[in-house]
PDB file of C-alpha atoms in Angstrom:
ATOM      1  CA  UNK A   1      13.098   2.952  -0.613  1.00  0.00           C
ATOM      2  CA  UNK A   2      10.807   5.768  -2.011  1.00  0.00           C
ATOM      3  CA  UNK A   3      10.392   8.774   0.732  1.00  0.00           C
ATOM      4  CA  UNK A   4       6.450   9.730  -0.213  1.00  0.00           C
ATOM      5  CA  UNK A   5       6.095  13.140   0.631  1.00  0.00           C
ATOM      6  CA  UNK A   6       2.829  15.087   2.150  1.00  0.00           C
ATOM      7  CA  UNK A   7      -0.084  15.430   0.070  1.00  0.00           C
ATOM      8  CA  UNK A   8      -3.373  14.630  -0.240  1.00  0.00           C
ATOM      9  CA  UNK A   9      -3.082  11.975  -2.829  1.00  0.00           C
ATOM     10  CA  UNK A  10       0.334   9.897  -2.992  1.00  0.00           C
ATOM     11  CA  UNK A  11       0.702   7.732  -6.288  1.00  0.00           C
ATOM     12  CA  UNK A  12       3.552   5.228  -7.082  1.00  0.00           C
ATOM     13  CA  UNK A  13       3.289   3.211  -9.899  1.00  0.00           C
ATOM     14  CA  UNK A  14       5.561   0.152 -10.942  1.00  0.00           C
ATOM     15  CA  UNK A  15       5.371  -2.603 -13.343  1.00  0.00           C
ATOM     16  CA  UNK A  16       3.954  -5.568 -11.867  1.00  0.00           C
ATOM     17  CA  UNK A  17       5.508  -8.850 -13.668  1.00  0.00           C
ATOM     18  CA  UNK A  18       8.249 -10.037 -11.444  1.00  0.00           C
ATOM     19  CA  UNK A  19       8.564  -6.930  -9.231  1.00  0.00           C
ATOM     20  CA  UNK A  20       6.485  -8.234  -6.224  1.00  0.00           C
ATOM     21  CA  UNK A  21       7.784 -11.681  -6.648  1.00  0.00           C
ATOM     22  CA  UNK A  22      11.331 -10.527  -6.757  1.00  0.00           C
ATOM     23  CA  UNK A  23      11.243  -8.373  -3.805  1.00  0.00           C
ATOM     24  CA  UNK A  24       8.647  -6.792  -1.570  1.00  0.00           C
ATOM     25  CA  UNK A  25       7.685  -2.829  -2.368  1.00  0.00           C
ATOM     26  CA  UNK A  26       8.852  -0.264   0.454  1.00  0.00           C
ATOM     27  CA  UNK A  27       7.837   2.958   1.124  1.00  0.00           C
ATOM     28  CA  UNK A  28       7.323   5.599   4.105  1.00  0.00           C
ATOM     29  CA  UNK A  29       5.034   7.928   4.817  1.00  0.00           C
ATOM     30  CA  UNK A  30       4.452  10.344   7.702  1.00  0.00           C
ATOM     31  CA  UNK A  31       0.731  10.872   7.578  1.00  0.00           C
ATOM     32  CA  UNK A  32      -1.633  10.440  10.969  1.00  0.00           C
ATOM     33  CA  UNK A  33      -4.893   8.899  11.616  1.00  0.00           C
ATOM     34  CA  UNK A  34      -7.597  11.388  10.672  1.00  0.00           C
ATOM     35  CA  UNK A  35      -5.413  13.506   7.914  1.00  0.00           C
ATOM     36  CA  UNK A  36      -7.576  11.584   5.498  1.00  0.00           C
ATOM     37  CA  UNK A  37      -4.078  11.678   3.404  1.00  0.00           C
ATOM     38  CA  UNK A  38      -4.389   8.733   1.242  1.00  0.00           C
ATOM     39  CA  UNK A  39      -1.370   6.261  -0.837  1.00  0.00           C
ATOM     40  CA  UNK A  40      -1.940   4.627  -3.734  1.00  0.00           C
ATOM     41  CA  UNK A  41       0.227   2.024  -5.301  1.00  0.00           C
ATOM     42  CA  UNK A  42      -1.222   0.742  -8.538  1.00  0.00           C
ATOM     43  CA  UNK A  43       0.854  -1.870 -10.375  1.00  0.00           C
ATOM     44  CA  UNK A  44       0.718  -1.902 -14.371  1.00  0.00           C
ATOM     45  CA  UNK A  45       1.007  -5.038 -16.165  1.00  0.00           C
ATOM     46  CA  UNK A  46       3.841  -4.801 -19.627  1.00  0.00           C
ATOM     47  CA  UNK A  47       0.855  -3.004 -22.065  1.00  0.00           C
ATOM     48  CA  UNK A  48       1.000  -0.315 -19.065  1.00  0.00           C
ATOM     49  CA  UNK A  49      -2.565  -1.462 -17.874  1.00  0.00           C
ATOM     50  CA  UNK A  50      -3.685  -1.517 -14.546  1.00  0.00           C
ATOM     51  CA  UNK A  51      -3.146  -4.760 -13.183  1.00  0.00           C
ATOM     52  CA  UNK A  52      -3.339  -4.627  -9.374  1.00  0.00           C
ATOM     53  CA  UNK A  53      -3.577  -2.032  -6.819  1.00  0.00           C
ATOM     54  CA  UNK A  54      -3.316  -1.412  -2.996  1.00  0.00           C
ATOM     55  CA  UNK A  55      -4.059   1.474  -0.820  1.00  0.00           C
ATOM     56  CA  UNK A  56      -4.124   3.291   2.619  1.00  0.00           C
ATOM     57  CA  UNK A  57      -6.326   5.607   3.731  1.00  0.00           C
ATOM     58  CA  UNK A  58      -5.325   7.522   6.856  1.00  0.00           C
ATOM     59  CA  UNK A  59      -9.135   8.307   8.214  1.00  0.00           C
ATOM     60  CA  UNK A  60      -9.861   8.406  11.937  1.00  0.00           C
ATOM     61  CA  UNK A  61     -10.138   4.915  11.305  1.00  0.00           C
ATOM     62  CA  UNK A  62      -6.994   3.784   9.009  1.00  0.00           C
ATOM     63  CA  UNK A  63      -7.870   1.502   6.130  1.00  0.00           C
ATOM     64  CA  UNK A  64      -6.395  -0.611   3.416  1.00  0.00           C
ATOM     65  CA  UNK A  65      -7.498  -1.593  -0.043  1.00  0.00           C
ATOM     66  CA  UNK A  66      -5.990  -4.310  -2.151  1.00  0.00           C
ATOM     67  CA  UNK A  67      -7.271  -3.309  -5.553  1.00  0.00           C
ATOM     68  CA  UNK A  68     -10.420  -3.891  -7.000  1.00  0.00           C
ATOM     69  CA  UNK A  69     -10.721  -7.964  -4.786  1.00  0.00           C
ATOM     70  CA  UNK A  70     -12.530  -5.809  -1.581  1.00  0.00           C
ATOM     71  CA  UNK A  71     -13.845  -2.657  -0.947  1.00  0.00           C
ATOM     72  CA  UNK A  72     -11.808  -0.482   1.753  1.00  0.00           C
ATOM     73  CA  UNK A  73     -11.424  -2.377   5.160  1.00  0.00           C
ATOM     74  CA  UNK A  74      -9.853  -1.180   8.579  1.00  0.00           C
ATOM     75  CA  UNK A  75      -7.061  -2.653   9.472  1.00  0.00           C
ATOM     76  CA  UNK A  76      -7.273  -5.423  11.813  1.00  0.00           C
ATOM     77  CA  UNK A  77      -5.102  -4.326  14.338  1.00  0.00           C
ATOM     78  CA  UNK A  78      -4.134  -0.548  15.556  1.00  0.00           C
ATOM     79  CA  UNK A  79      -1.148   0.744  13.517  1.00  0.00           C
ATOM     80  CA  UNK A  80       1.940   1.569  15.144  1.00  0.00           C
ATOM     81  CA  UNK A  81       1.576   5.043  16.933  1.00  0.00           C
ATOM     82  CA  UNK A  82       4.813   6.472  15.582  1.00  0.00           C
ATOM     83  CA  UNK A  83       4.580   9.436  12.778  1.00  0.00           C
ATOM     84  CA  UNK A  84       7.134   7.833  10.159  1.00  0.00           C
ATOM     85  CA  UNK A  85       5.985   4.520   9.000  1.00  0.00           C
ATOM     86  CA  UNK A  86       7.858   2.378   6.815  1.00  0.00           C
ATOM     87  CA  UNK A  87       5.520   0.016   4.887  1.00  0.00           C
ATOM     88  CA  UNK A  88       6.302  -2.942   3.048  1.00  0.00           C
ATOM     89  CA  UNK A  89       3.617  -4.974   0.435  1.00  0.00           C
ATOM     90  CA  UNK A  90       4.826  -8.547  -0.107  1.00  0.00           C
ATOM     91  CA  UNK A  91       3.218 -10.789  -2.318  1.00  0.00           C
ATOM     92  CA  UNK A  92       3.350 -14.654  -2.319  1.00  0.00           C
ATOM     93  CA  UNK A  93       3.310 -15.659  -6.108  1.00  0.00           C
ATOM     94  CA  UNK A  94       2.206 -19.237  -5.009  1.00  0.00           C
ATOM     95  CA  UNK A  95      -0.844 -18.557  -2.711  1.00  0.00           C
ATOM     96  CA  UNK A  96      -1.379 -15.635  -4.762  1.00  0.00           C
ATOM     97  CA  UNK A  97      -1.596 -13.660  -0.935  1.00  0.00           C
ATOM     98  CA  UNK A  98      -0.920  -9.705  -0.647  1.00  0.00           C
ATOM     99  CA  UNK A  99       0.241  -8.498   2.960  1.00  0.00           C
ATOM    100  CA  UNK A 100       0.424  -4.961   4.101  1.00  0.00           C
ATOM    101  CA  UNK A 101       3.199  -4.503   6.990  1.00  0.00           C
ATOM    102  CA  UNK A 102       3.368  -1.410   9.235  1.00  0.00           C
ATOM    103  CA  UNK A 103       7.033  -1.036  11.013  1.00  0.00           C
ATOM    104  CA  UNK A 104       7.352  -4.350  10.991  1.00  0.00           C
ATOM    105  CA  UNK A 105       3.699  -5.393  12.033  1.00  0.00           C
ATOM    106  CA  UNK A 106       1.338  -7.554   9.705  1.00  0.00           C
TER     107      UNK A 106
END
């Protein structure tokens, strides 16, 4: 578990070959809607290039980007009211599908 601290820009980075597939990336944060605070977790393939990356952007309106596939996108449902989030970023090797959860909620 990696406690993100505030700032305007958050970056994690990890190695991508077999983390995701392994086990799912969590993190918390305790920005708010409209704190335009923004986390970005860019996964590096083993030559340290960017492979992959997903974000969240906390505008009045929060949105999600899953790297370079989509440009940024609101979530589809309201995120969970509470301050702390916990987020976790799964990713299905097989169907190749990313998922963003929000304490707990897809």
């Amino acid at each position: 578990l990696v406690d993100i601290q505030k700032e305007q820009i958050k970056i994690l980075l990890h190695i991508i070959p077999g983390i995701l597939a392994a086990s799912d990336l969590i993190f918390t944060t305790d920005s708010v809607a409209g704190s335009d605070e923004m986390v970005l977790v860019i996964f590096l393939n083993e030559n340290d290039e960017t492979a992959a990356g997903v974000g969240i952007m906390f505008e009045s309106t929060p949105q999600y980007w899953i790297g370079w596939c989509a440009p940024w996108l609101n979530f589809p449902a309201n995120l969970p009211s509470a301050v702390n989030k916990v987020w976790r970023i799964s990713y299905n090797q097989q169907t190749q599908n990313i998922k963003i959860y929000c304490n707990g909620v897809l």
